[in-house]
């Protein structure tokens, strides 16, 4: 299994970390300050092989404007259940939209304006996916 990391630019690492961990339920994998001026936070959605990175002091975090990530997909098995869970955690989640072909979406915006998309493709199951 190959693991991926998507840098997410934010203005306030602590505020963003709290949102992703406390509200969205991501797991905190790493929060280190290897040298002065550098902080690396790695967070992973439950069951995912892809993590997000928040931080400061490295080009991956400092060269993009906070809020510039658009449509980072969070693939879920049951979008209604995922949405209800997030709303119960106090997250503002848009309504579920069926775009056809068995694909449904709902949108979330983090405190910096980065957008995340819950995606359900009920037909996409099994070991091939």
mmCIF file of N, CA and C in Angstrom:
data_model
loop_
_atom_site.group_PDB
_atom_site.id
_atom_site.type_symbol
_atom_site.label_atom_id
_atom_site.label_comp_id
_atom_site.label_asym_id
_atom_site.label_seq_id
_atom_site.Cartn_x
_atom_site.Cartn_y
_atom_site.Cartn_z
ATOM 1 N N UNK A 1 0.852 -1.171 0.000
ATOM 2 C CA UNK A 1 0.000 0.000 0.000
ATOM 3 C C UNK A 1 0.900 1.237 0.000
ATOM 4 N N UNK A 2 0.618 2.136 -0.893
ATOM 5 C CA UNK A 2 1.357 3.385 -0.981
ATOM 6 C C UNK A 2 0.610 4.457 -0.201
ATOM 7 N N UNK A 3 1.330 5.157 0.661
ATOM 8 C CA UNK A 3 0.720 6.227 1.436
ATOM 9 C C UNK A 3 1.009 7.562 0.784
ATOM 10 N N UNK A 4 0.050 8.436 0.797
ATOM 11 C CA UNK A 4 0.169 9.761 0.199
ATOM 12 C C UNK A 4 -0.047 10.823 1.265
ATOM 13 N N UNK A 5 0.481 12.024 0.992
ATOM 14 C CA UNK A 5 0.267 13.162 1.873
ATOM 15 C C UNK A 5 -0.062 14.379 1.018
ATOM 16 N N UNK A 6 -1.143 15.058 1.366
ATOM 17 C CA UNK A 6 -1.565 16.258 0.657
ATOM 18 C C UNK A 6 -1.347 17.451 1.575
ATOM 19 N N UNK A 7 -0.445 18.376 1.218
ATOM 20 C CA UNK A 7 -0.272 19.586 2.028
ATOM 21 C C UNK A 7 -1.522 20.471 1.937
ATOM 22 N N UNK A 8 -1.969 20.960 3.087
ATOM 23 C CA UNK A 8 -3.127 21.850 3.150
ATOM 24 C C UNK A 8 -2.653 23.146 3.811
ATOM 25 N N UNK A 9 -2.572 24.239 3.040
ATOM 26 C CA UNK A 9 -2.083 25.503 3.605
ATOM 27 C C UNK A 9 -3.111 26.155 4.529
ATOM 28 N N UNK A 10 -2.640 26.524 5.720
ATOM 29 C CA UNK A 10 -3.515 27.145 6.717
ATOM 30 C C UNK A 10 -2.804 28.334 7.352
ATOM 31 N N UNK A 11 -3.581 29.239 7.920
ATOM 32 C CA UNK A 11 -3.014 30.415 8.586
ATOM 33 C C UNK A 11 -2.619 30.116 10.030
ATOM 34 N N UNK A 12 -3.359 29.225 10.677
ATOM 35 C CA UNK A 12 -3.130 28.920 12.080
ATOM 36 C C UNK A 12 -3.156 27.400 12.241
ATOM 37 N N UNK A 13 -1.984 26.801 12.421
ATOM 38 C CA UNK A 13 -1.864 25.347 12.485
ATOM 39 C C UNK A 13 -2.678 24.765 13.638
ATOM 40 N N UNK A 14 -2.636 25.380 14.801
ATOM 41 C CA UNK A 14 -3.376 24.847 15.948
ATOM 42 C C UNK A 14 -4.884 24.864 15.706
ATOM 43 N N UNK A 15 -5.387 25.959 15.148
ATOM 44 C CA UNK A 15 -6.821 26.058 14.858
ATOM 45 C C UNK A 15 -7.228 25.006 13.824
ATOM 46 N N UNK A 16 -6.437 24.860 12.774
ATOM 47 C CA UNK A 16 -6.739 23.882 11.736
ATOM 48 C C UNK A 16 -6.657 22.456 12.277
ATOM 49 N N UNK A 17 -5.619 22.191 13.064
ATOM 50 C CA UNK A 17 -5.471 20.856 13.652
ATOM 51 C C UNK A 17 -6.684 20.519 14.508
ATOM 52 N N UNK A 18 -7.140 21.444 15.328
ATOM 53 C CA UNK A 18 -8.314 21.214 16.165
ATOM 54 C C UNK A 18 -9.541 20.898 15.311
ATOM 55 N N UNK A 19 -9.733 21.623 14.220
ATOM 56 C CA UNK A 19 -10.869 21.380 13.337
ATOM 57 C C UNK A 19 -10.807 19.976 12.750
ATOM 58 N N UNK A 20 -9.659 19.610 12.194
ATOM 59 C CA UNK A 20 -9.546 18.312 11.535
ATOM 60 C C UNK A 20 -9.617 17.148 12.520
ATOM 61 N N UNK A 21 -9.050 17.296 13.694
ATOM 62 C CA UNK A 21 -9.060 16.208 14.678
ATOM 63 C C UNK A 21 -10.375 16.168 15.457
ATOM 64 N N UNK A 22 -10.753 17.298 16.048
ATOM 65 C CA UNK A 22 -11.932 17.319 16.925
ATOM 66 C C UNK A 22 -13.254 17.315 16.167
ATOM 67 N N UNK A 23 -13.299 18.003 15.048
ATOM 68 C CA UNK A 23 -14.563 18.097 14.306
ATOM 69 C C UNK A 23 -14.694 17.013 13.243
ATOM 70 N N UNK A 24 -13.625 16.825 12.445
ATOM 71 C CA UNK A 24 -13.723 15.857 11.354
ATOM 72 C C UNK A 24 -13.343 14.442 11.769
ATOM 73 N N UNK A 25 -12.689 14.286 12.916
ATOM 74 C CA UNK A 25 -12.345 12.954 13.400
ATOM 75 C C UNK A 25 -11.080 12.360 12.822
ATOM 76 N N UNK A 26 -10.213 13.204 12.226
ATOM 77 C CA UNK A 26 -8.939 12.705 11.716
ATOM 78 C C UNK A 26 -8.057 12.266 12.886
ATOM 79 N N UNK A 27 -7.143 11.351 12.609
ATOM 80 C CA UNK A 27 -6.176 10.892 13.595
ATOM 81 C C UNK A 27 -4.909 11.729 13.488
ATOM 82 N N UNK A 28 -4.403 12.181 14.624
ATOM 83 C CA UNK A 28 -3.119 12.889 14.637
ATOM 84 C C UNK A 28 -2.005 11.846 14.585
ATOM 85 N N UNK A 29 -1.243 11.858 13.499
ATOM 86 C CA UNK A 29 -0.129 10.927 13.334
ATOM 87 C C UNK A 29 1.171 11.533 13.833
ATOM 88 N N UNK A 30 1.371 12.800 13.507
ATOM 89 C CA UNK A 30 2.629 13.475 13.819
ATOM 90 C C UNK A 30 2.349 14.940 14.120
ATOM 91 N N UNK A 31 3.038 15.475 15.107
ATOM 92 C CA UNK A 31 3.081 16.918 15.355
ATOM 93 C C UNK A 31 4.467 17.185 15.930
ATOM 94 N N UNK A 32 5.386 17.569 15.043
ATOM 95 C CA UNK A 32 6.784 17.750 15.452
ATOM 96 C C UNK A 32 7.308 19.110 15.030
ATOM 97 N N UNK A 33 8.323 19.545 15.749
ATOM 98 C CA UNK A 33 9.061 20.770 15.431
ATOM 99 C C UNK A 33 10.535 20.371 15.358
ATOM 100 N N UNK A 34 10.959 19.855 14.196
ATOM 101 C CA UNK A 34 12.313 19.309 14.089
ATOM 102 C C UNK A 34 13.429 20.342 14.244
ATOM 103 N N UNK A 35 13.162 21.588 13.863
ATOM 104 C CA UNK A 35 14.122 22.687 14.031
ATOM 105 C C UNK A 35 13.338 23.975 14.249
ATOM 106 N N UNK A 36 13.998 24.998 14.731
ATOM 107 C CA UNK A 36 13.332 26.281 14.940
ATOM 108 C C UNK A 36 12.653 26.746 13.653
ATOM 109 N N UNK A 37 11.405 27.175 13.786
ATOM 110 C CA UNK A 37 10.667 27.719 12.649
ATOM 111 C C UNK A 37 9.974 26.694 11.778
ATOM 112 N N UNK A 38 10.153 25.413 12.071
ATOM 113 C CA UNK A 38 9.518 24.365 11.259
ATOM 114 C C UNK A 38 8.583 23.543 12.145
ATOM 115 N N UNK A 39 7.369 23.372 11.650
ATOM 116 C CA UNK A 39 6.402 22.491 12.317
ATOM 117 C C UNK A 39 5.735 21.631 11.255
ATOM 118 N N UNK A 40 5.606 20.364 11.553
ATOM 119 C CA UNK A 40 4.973 19.418 10.638
ATOM 120 C C UNK A 40 3.901 18.655 11.410
ATOM 121 N N UNK A 41 2.677 18.738 10.914
ATOM 122 C CA UNK A 41 1.544 18.021 11.493
ATOM 123 C C UNK A 41 0.976 17.133 10.392
ATOM 124 N N UNK A 42 0.832 15.847 10.699
ATOM 125 C CA UNK A 42 0.244 14.910 9.742
ATOM 126 C C UNK A 42 -1.014 14.321 10.368
ATOM 127 N N UNK A 43 -2.117 14.399 9.618
ATOM 128 C CA UNK A 43 -3.425 13.941 10.094
ATOM 129 C C UNK A 43 -4.032 13.017 9.044
ATOM 130 N N UNK A 44 -4.695 11.948 9.512
ATOM 131 C CA UNK A 44 -5.247 10.965 8.583
ATOM 132 C C UNK A 44 -6.723 10.712 8.875
ATOM 133 N N UNK A 45 -7.558 10.778 7.820
ATOM 134 C CA UNK A 45 -8.963 10.414 8.012
ATOM 135 C C UNK A 45 -9.071 8.931 8.390
ATOM 136 N N UNK A 46 -10.047 8.561 9.198
ATOM 137 C CA UNK A 46 -10.200 7.156 9.581
ATOM 138 C C UNK A 46 -10.292 6.243 8.358
ATOM 139 N N UNK A 47 -9.490 5.185 8.353
ATOM 140 C CA UNK A 47 -9.532 4.195 7.284
ATOM 141 C C UNK A 47 -8.849 4.599 5.992
ATOM 142 N N UNK A 48 -8.190 5.738 5.961
ATOM 143 C CA UNK A 48 -7.584 6.233 4.726
ATOM 144 C C UNK A 48 -6.098 5.901 4.645
ATOM 145 N N UNK A 49 -5.610 5.752 3.420
ATOM 146 C CA UNK A 49 -4.178 5.588 3.179
ATOM 147 C C UNK A 49 -3.558 6.919 2.764
ATOM 148 N N UNK A 50 -4.344 7.972 2.787
ATOM 149 C CA UNK A 50 -3.871 9.300 2.409
ATOM 150 C C UNK A 50 -4.053 10.250 3.587
ATOM 151 N N UNK A 51 -3.002 10.983 3.906
ATOM 152 C CA UNK A 51 -3.025 11.929 5.016
ATOM 153 C C UNK A 51 -2.975 13.353 4.482
ATOM 154 N N UNK A 52 -3.280 14.302 5.363
ATOM 155 C CA UNK A 52 -3.045 15.698 5.038
ATOM 156 C C UNK A 52 -1.905 16.196 5.907
ATOM 157 N N UNK A 53 -1.215 17.200 5.415
ATOM 158 C CA UNK A 53 -0.138 17.813 6.172
ATOM 159 C C UNK A 53 -0.435 19.278 6.402
ATOM 160 N N UNK A 54 -0.226 19.719 7.630
ATOM 161 C CA UNK A 54 -0.329 21.126 8.004
ATOM 162 C C UNK A 54 1.035 21.509 8.543
ATOM 163 N N UNK A 55 1.423 22.751 8.408
ATOM 164 C CA UNK A 55 2.694 23.118 9.007
ATOM 165 C C UNK A 55 3.164 24.504 8.647
ATOM 166 N N UNK A 56 4.395 24.757 9.060
ATOM 167 C CA UNK A 56 5.061 26.035 8.805
ATOM 168 C C UNK A 56 6.542 25.784 8.589
ATOM 169 N N UNK A 57 7.175 26.723 7.905
ATOM 170 C CA UNK A 57 8.616 26.682 7.760
ATOM 171 C C UNK A 57 9.144 25.816 6.639
ATOM 172 N N UNK A 58 8.272 25.260 5.817
ATOM 173 C CA UNK A 58 8.668 24.459 4.659
ATOM 174 C C UNK A 58 7.898 24.942 3.434
ATOM 175 N N UNK A 59 8.499 24.884 2.254
ATOM 176 C CA UNK A 59 7.809 25.355 1.054
ATOM 177 C C UNK A 59 6.436 24.708 0.835
ATOM 178 N N UNK A 60 6.280 23.446 1.170
ATOM 179 C CA UNK A 60 4.996 22.767 0.975
ATOM 180 C C UNK A 60 3.875 23.462 1.728
ATOM 181 N N UNK A 61 4.215 24.142 2.821
ATOM 182 C CA UNK A 61 3.203 24.821 3.634
ATOM 183 C C UNK A 61 3.223 26.332 3.440
ATOM 184 N N UNK A 62 4.381 26.907 3.200
ATOM 185 C CA UNK A 62 4.510 28.359 3.147
ATOM 186 C C UNK A 62 4.306 28.957 1.759
ATOM 187 N N UNK A 63 4.448 28.153 0.697
ATOM 188 C CA UNK A 63 4.376 28.707 -0.651
ATOM 189 C C UNK A 63 2.965 28.789 -1.226
ATOM 190 N N UNK A 64 1.989 28.225 -0.545
ATOM 191 C CA UNK A 64 0.603 28.294 -1.016
ATOM 192 C C UNK A 64 -0.199 29.134 -0.026
ATOM 193 N N UNK A 65 -1.169 29.841 -0.542
ATOM 194 C CA UNK A 65 -2.006 30.698 0.303
ATOM 195 C C UNK A 65 -2.973 29.861 1.126
ATOM 196 N N UNK A 66 -3.143 30.204 2.401
ATOM 197 C CA UNK A 66 -4.153 29.512 3.199
ATOM 198 C C UNK A 66 -5.511 29.576 2.497
ATOM 199 N N UNK A 67 -6.188 28.448 2.482
ATOM 200 C CA UNK A 67 -7.505 28.395 1.843
ATOM 201 C C UNK A 67 -7.472 28.113 0.361
ATOM 202 N N UNK A 68 -6.319 27.778 -0.196
ATOM 203 C CA UNK A 68 -6.220 27.597 -1.649
ATOM 204 C C UNK A 68 -6.496 26.171 -2.134
ATOM 205 N N UNK A 69 -6.682 25.221 -1.222
ATOM 206 C CA UNK A 69 -7.027 23.857 -1.642
ATOM 207 C C UNK A 69 -8.517 23.817 -1.947
ATOM 208 N N UNK A 70 -8.851 23.254 -3.091
ATOM 209 C CA UNK A 70 -10.244 23.179 -3.524
ATOM 210 C C UNK A 70 -10.618 21.733 -3.832
ATOM 211 N N UNK A 71 -11.705 21.269 -3.218
ATOM 212 C CA UNK A 71 -12.296 19.985 -3.588
ATOM 213 C C UNK A 71 -11.496 18.752 -3.220
ATOM 214 N N UNK A 72 -10.732 18.804 -2.138
ATOM 215 C CA UNK A 72 -10.025 17.606 -1.687
ATOM 216 C C UNK A 72 -11.079 16.567 -1.306
ATOM 217 N N UNK A 73 -11.072 15.430 -2.000
ATOM 218 C CA UNK A 73 -12.121 14.430 -1.816
ATOM 219 C C UNK A 73 -11.859 13.523 -0.617
ATOM 220 N N UNK A 74 -12.896 13.324 0.159
ATOM 221 C CA UNK A 74 -12.918 12.349 1.242
ATOM 222 C C UNK A 74 -13.962 11.316 0.834
ATOM 223 N N UNK A 75 -13.511 10.151 0.404
ATOM 224 C CA UNK A 75 -14.409 9.122 -0.099
ATOM 225 C C UNK A 75 -15.010 8.363 1.080
ATOM 226 N N UNK A 76 -16.328 8.249 1.083
ATOM 227 C CA UNK A 76 -17.049 7.586 2.176
ATOM 228 C C UNK A 76 -17.956 6.499 1.603
ATOM 229 N N UNK A 77 -18.249 5.494 2.435
ATOM 230 C CA UNK A 77 -19.148 4.410 2.022
ATOM 231 C C UNK A 77 -20.607 4.838 2.037
ATOM 232 N N UNK A 78 -20.966 5.650 3.017
ATOM 233 C CA UNK A 78 -22.357 6.067 3.201
ATOM 234 C C UNK A 78 -22.373 7.568 3.490
ATOM 235 N N UNK A 79 -22.666 8.351 2.487
ATOM 236 C CA UNK A 79 -22.565 9.805 2.614
ATOM 237 C C UNK A 79 -23.598 10.367 3.596
ATOM 238 N N UNK A 80 -24.764 9.771 3.657
ATOM 239 C CA UNK A 80 -25.778 10.259 4.599
ATOM 240 C C UNK A 80 -25.304 10.054 6.037
ATOM 241 N N UNK A 81 -24.748 8.888 6.318
ATOM 242 C CA UNK A 81 -24.246 8.606 7.666
ATOM 243 C C UNK A 81 -23.053 9.500 7.996
ATOM 244 N N UNK A 82 -22.133 9.657 7.040
ATOM 245 C CA UNK A 82 -20.957 10.511 7.258
ATOM 246 C C UNK A 82 -21.390 11.953 7.498
ATOM 247 N N UNK A 83 -22.317 12.438 6.710
ATOM 248 C CA UNK A 83 -22.801 13.810 6.878
ATOM 249 C C UNK A 83 -23.458 13.990 8.243
ATOM 250 N N UNK A 84 -24.312 13.050 8.628
ATOM 251 C CA UNK A 84 -24.995 13.147 9.920
ATOM 252 C C UNK A 84 -23.989 13.132 11.073
ATOM 253 N N UNK A 85 -22.968 12.303 10.968
ATOM 254 C CA UNK A 85 -21.937 12.249 12.008
ATOM 255 C C UNK A 85 -21.213 13.591 12.108
ATOM 256 N N UNK A 86 -20.839 14.156 10.980
ATOM 257 C CA UNK A 86 -20.124 15.435 10.983
ATOM 258 C C UNK A 86 -21.011 16.578 11.490
ATOM 259 N N UNK A 87 -22.253 16.616 11.066
ATOM 260 C CA UNK A 87 -23.180 17.644 11.546
ATOM 261 C C UNK A 87 -23.327 17.514 13.058
ATOM 262 N N UNK A 88 -23.393 16.281 13.553
ATOM 263 C CA UNK A 88 -23.468 16.049 14.988
ATOM 264 C C UNK A 88 -22.236 16.530 15.737
ATOM 265 N N UNK A 89 -21.109 16.639 15.036
ATOM 266 C CA UNK A 89 -19.871 17.143 15.627
ATOM 267 C C UNK A 89 -19.763 18.664 15.483
ATOM 268 N N UNK A 90 -20.785 19.280 14.906
ATOM 269 C CA UNK A 90 -20.786 20.726 14.755
ATOM 270 C C UNK A 90 -20.181 21.236 13.459
ATOM 271 N N UNK A 91 -20.004 20.356 12.484
ATOM 272 C CA UNK A 91 -19.436 20.759 11.195
ATOM 273 C C UNK A 91 -20.567 21.203 10.271
ATOM 274 N N UNK A 92 -20.351 22.312 9.579
ATOM 275 C CA UNK A 92 -21.305 22.799 8.587
ATOM 276 C C UNK A 92 -21.038 22.039 7.288
ATOM 277 N N UNK A 93 -21.926 21.103 6.972
ATOM 278 C CA UNK A 93 -21.790 20.277 5.776
ATOM 279 C C UNK A 93 -22.949 20.586 4.853
ATOM 280 N N UNK A 94 -22.638 20.842 3.594
ATOM 281 C CA UNK A 94 -23.694 21.111 2.624
ATOM 282 C C UNK A 94 -24.593 19.911 2.431
ATOM 283 N N UNK A 95 -25.717 20.149 1.785
ATOM 284 C CA UNK A 95 -26.652 19.071 1.482
ATOM 285 C C UNK A 95 -26.020 18.073 0.517
ATOM 286 N N UNK A 96 -26.481 16.848 0.552
ATOM 287 C CA UNK A 96 -26.013 15.815 -0.369
ATOM 288 C C UNK A 96 -26.605 16.092 -1.747
ATOM 289 N N UNK A 97 -25.733 16.071 -2.750
ATOM 290 C CA UNK A 97 -26.143 16.311 -4.133
ATOM 291 C C UNK A 97 -25.813 15.072 -4.957
ATOM 292 N N UNK A 98 -26.816 14.561 -5.668
ATOM 293 C CA UNK A 98 -26.621 13.422 -6.562
ATOM 294 C C UNK A 98 -26.272 13.979 -7.932
ATOM 295 N N UNK A 99 -25.056 13.697 -8.407
ATOM 296 C CA UNK A 99 -24.619 14.233 -9.699
ATOM 297 C C UNK A 99 -24.801 13.230 -10.826
ATOM 298 N N UNK A 100 -25.439 12.098 -10.520
ATOM 299 C CA UNK A 100 -25.699 11.082 -11.533
ATOM 300 C C UNK A 100 -24.632 10.011 -11.556
ATOM 301 N N UNK A 101 -24.959 8.914 -12.181
ATOM 302 C CA UNK A 101 -24.002 7.822 -12.316
ATOM 303 C C UNK A 101 -23.649 7.152 -10.993
ATOM 304 N N UNK A 102 -24.496 7.331 -9.978
ATOM 305 C CA UNK A 102 -24.231 6.732 -8.678
ATOM 306 C C UNK A 102 -23.228 7.497 -7.836
ATOM 307 N N UNK A 103 -22.981 8.748 -8.203
ATOM 308 C CA UNK A 103 -22.018 9.574 -7.471
ATOM 309 C C UNK A 103 -22.773 10.669 -6.713
ATOM 310 N N UNK A 104 -22.452 10.794 -5.423
ATOM 311 C CA UNK A 104 -23.081 11.823 -4.597
ATOM 312 C C UNK A 104 -21.998 12.590 -3.843
ATOM 313 N N UNK A 105 -22.245 13.891 -3.659
ATOM 314 C CA UNK A 105 -21.293 14.775 -3.007
ATOM 315 C C UNK A 105 -21.959 15.601 -1.912
ATOM 316 N N UNK A 106 -21.119 16.032 -0.955
ATOM 317 C CA UNK A 106 -21.498 17.063 0.023
ATOM 318 C C UNK A 106 -20.206 17.809 0.350
ATOM 319 N N UNK A 107 -20.301 19.127 0.582
ATOM 320 C CA UNK A 107 -19.114 19.944 0.724
ATOM 321 C C UNK A 107 -18.919 20.498 2.126
ATOM 322 N N UNK A 108 -17.638 20.645 2.479
ATOM 323 C CA UNK A 108 -17.214 21.179 3.777
ATOM 324 C C UNK A 108 -16.164 22.244 3.497
ATOM 325 N N UNK A 109 -16.136 23.280 4.318
ATOM 326 C CA UNK A 109 -15.082 24.293 4.244
ATOM 327 C C UNK A 109 -14.387 24.352 5.595
ATOM 328 N N UNK A 110 -13.056 24.299 5.578
ATOM 329 C CA UNK A 110 -12.323 24.378 6.847
ATOM 330 C C UNK A 110 -12.207 25.841 7.285
ATOM 331 N N UNK A 111 -11.671 26.105 8.472
ATOM 332 C CA UNK A 111 -11.611 27.492 8.978
ATOM 333 C C UNK A 111 -10.820 28.458 8.095
ATOM 334 N N UNK A 112 -9.960 27.942 7.224
ATOM 335 C CA UNK A 112 -9.175 28.810 6.344
ATOM 336 C C UNK A 112 -9.782 28.978 4.962
ATOM 337 N N UNK A 113 -10.855 28.242 4.673
ATOM 338 C CA UNK A 113 -11.481 28.337 3.360
ATOM 339 C C UNK A 113 -11.090 27.228 2.410
ATOM 340 N N UNK A 114 -10.256 26.279 2.843
ATOM 341 C CA UNK A 114 -9.982 25.094 2.020
ATOM 342 C C UNK A 114 -11.276 24.297 1.930
ATOM 343 N N UNK A 115 -11.590 23.754 0.743
ATOM 344 C CA UNK A 115 -12.830 22.994 0.614
ATOM 345 C C UNK A 115 -12.534 21.508 0.480
ATOM 346 N N UNK A 116 -13.370 20.738 1.157
ATOM 347 C CA UNK A 116 -13.292 19.286 1.118
ATOM 348 C C UNK A 116 -14.620 18.776 0.585
ATOM 349 N N UNK A 117 -14.568 17.685 -0.135
ATOM 350 C CA UNK A 117 -15.760 17.118 -0.743
ATOM 351 C C UNK A 117 -15.953 15.695 -0.252
ATOM 352 N N UNK A 118 -17.064 15.449 0.440
ATOM 353 C CA UNK A 118 -17.429 14.071 0.736
ATOM 354 C C UNK A 118 -17.916 13.474 -0.574
ATOM 355 N N UNK A 119 -17.431 12.287 -0.897
ATOM 356 C CA UNK A 119 -17.831 11.634 -2.148
ATOM 357 C C UNK A 119 -18.258 10.204 -1.843
ATOM 358 N N UNK A 120 -19.414 9.840 -2.353
ATOM 359 C CA UNK A 120 -19.890 8.459 -2.264
ATOM 360 C C UNK A 120 -20.097 7.929 -3.667
ATOM 361 N N UNK A 121 -19.502 6.783 -3.940
ATOM 362 C CA UNK A 121 -19.732 6.065 -5.189
ATOM 363 C C UNK A 121 -20.084 4.642 -4.768
ATOM 364 N N UNK A 122 -21.363 4.389 -4.550
ATOM 365 C CA UNK A 122 -21.812 3.124 -3.961
ATOM 366 C C UNK A 122 -21.373 1.915 -4.783
ATOM 367 N N UNK A 123 -21.187 2.073 -6.061
ATOM 368 C CA UNK A 123 -20.790 0.976 -6.923
ATOM 369 C C UNK A 123 -19.298 0.676 -6.846
ATOM 370 N N UNK A 124 -18.540 1.558 -6.227
ATOM 371 C CA UNK A 124 -17.080 1.408 -6.169
ATOM 372 C C UNK A 124 -16.694 0.729 -4.848
ATOM 373 N N UNK A 125 -16.751 -0.580 -4.845
ATOM 374 C CA UNK A 125 -16.450 -1.344 -3.642
ATOM 375 C C UNK A 125 -15.592 -2.553 -4.001
ATOM 376 N N UNK A 126 -15.108 -3.229 -3.008
ATOM 377 C CA UNK A 126 -14.336 -4.452 -3.222
ATOM 378 C C UNK A 126 -12.845 -4.209 -3.289
ATOM 379 N N UNK A 127 -12.095 -5.271 -3.447
ATOM 380 C CA UNK A 127 -10.636 -5.213 -3.432
ATOM 381 C C UNK A 127 -10.040 -4.435 -4.600
ATOM 382 N N UNK A 128 -10.760 -4.312 -5.699
ATOM 383 C CA UNK A 128 -10.242 -3.594 -6.871
ATOM 384 C C UNK A 128 -10.155 -2.102 -6.633
ATOM 385 N N UNK A 129 -10.792 -1.628 -5.576
ATOM 386 C CA UNK A 129 -10.809 -0.185 -5.305
ATOM 387 C C UNK A 129 -10.128 0.064 -4.034
#
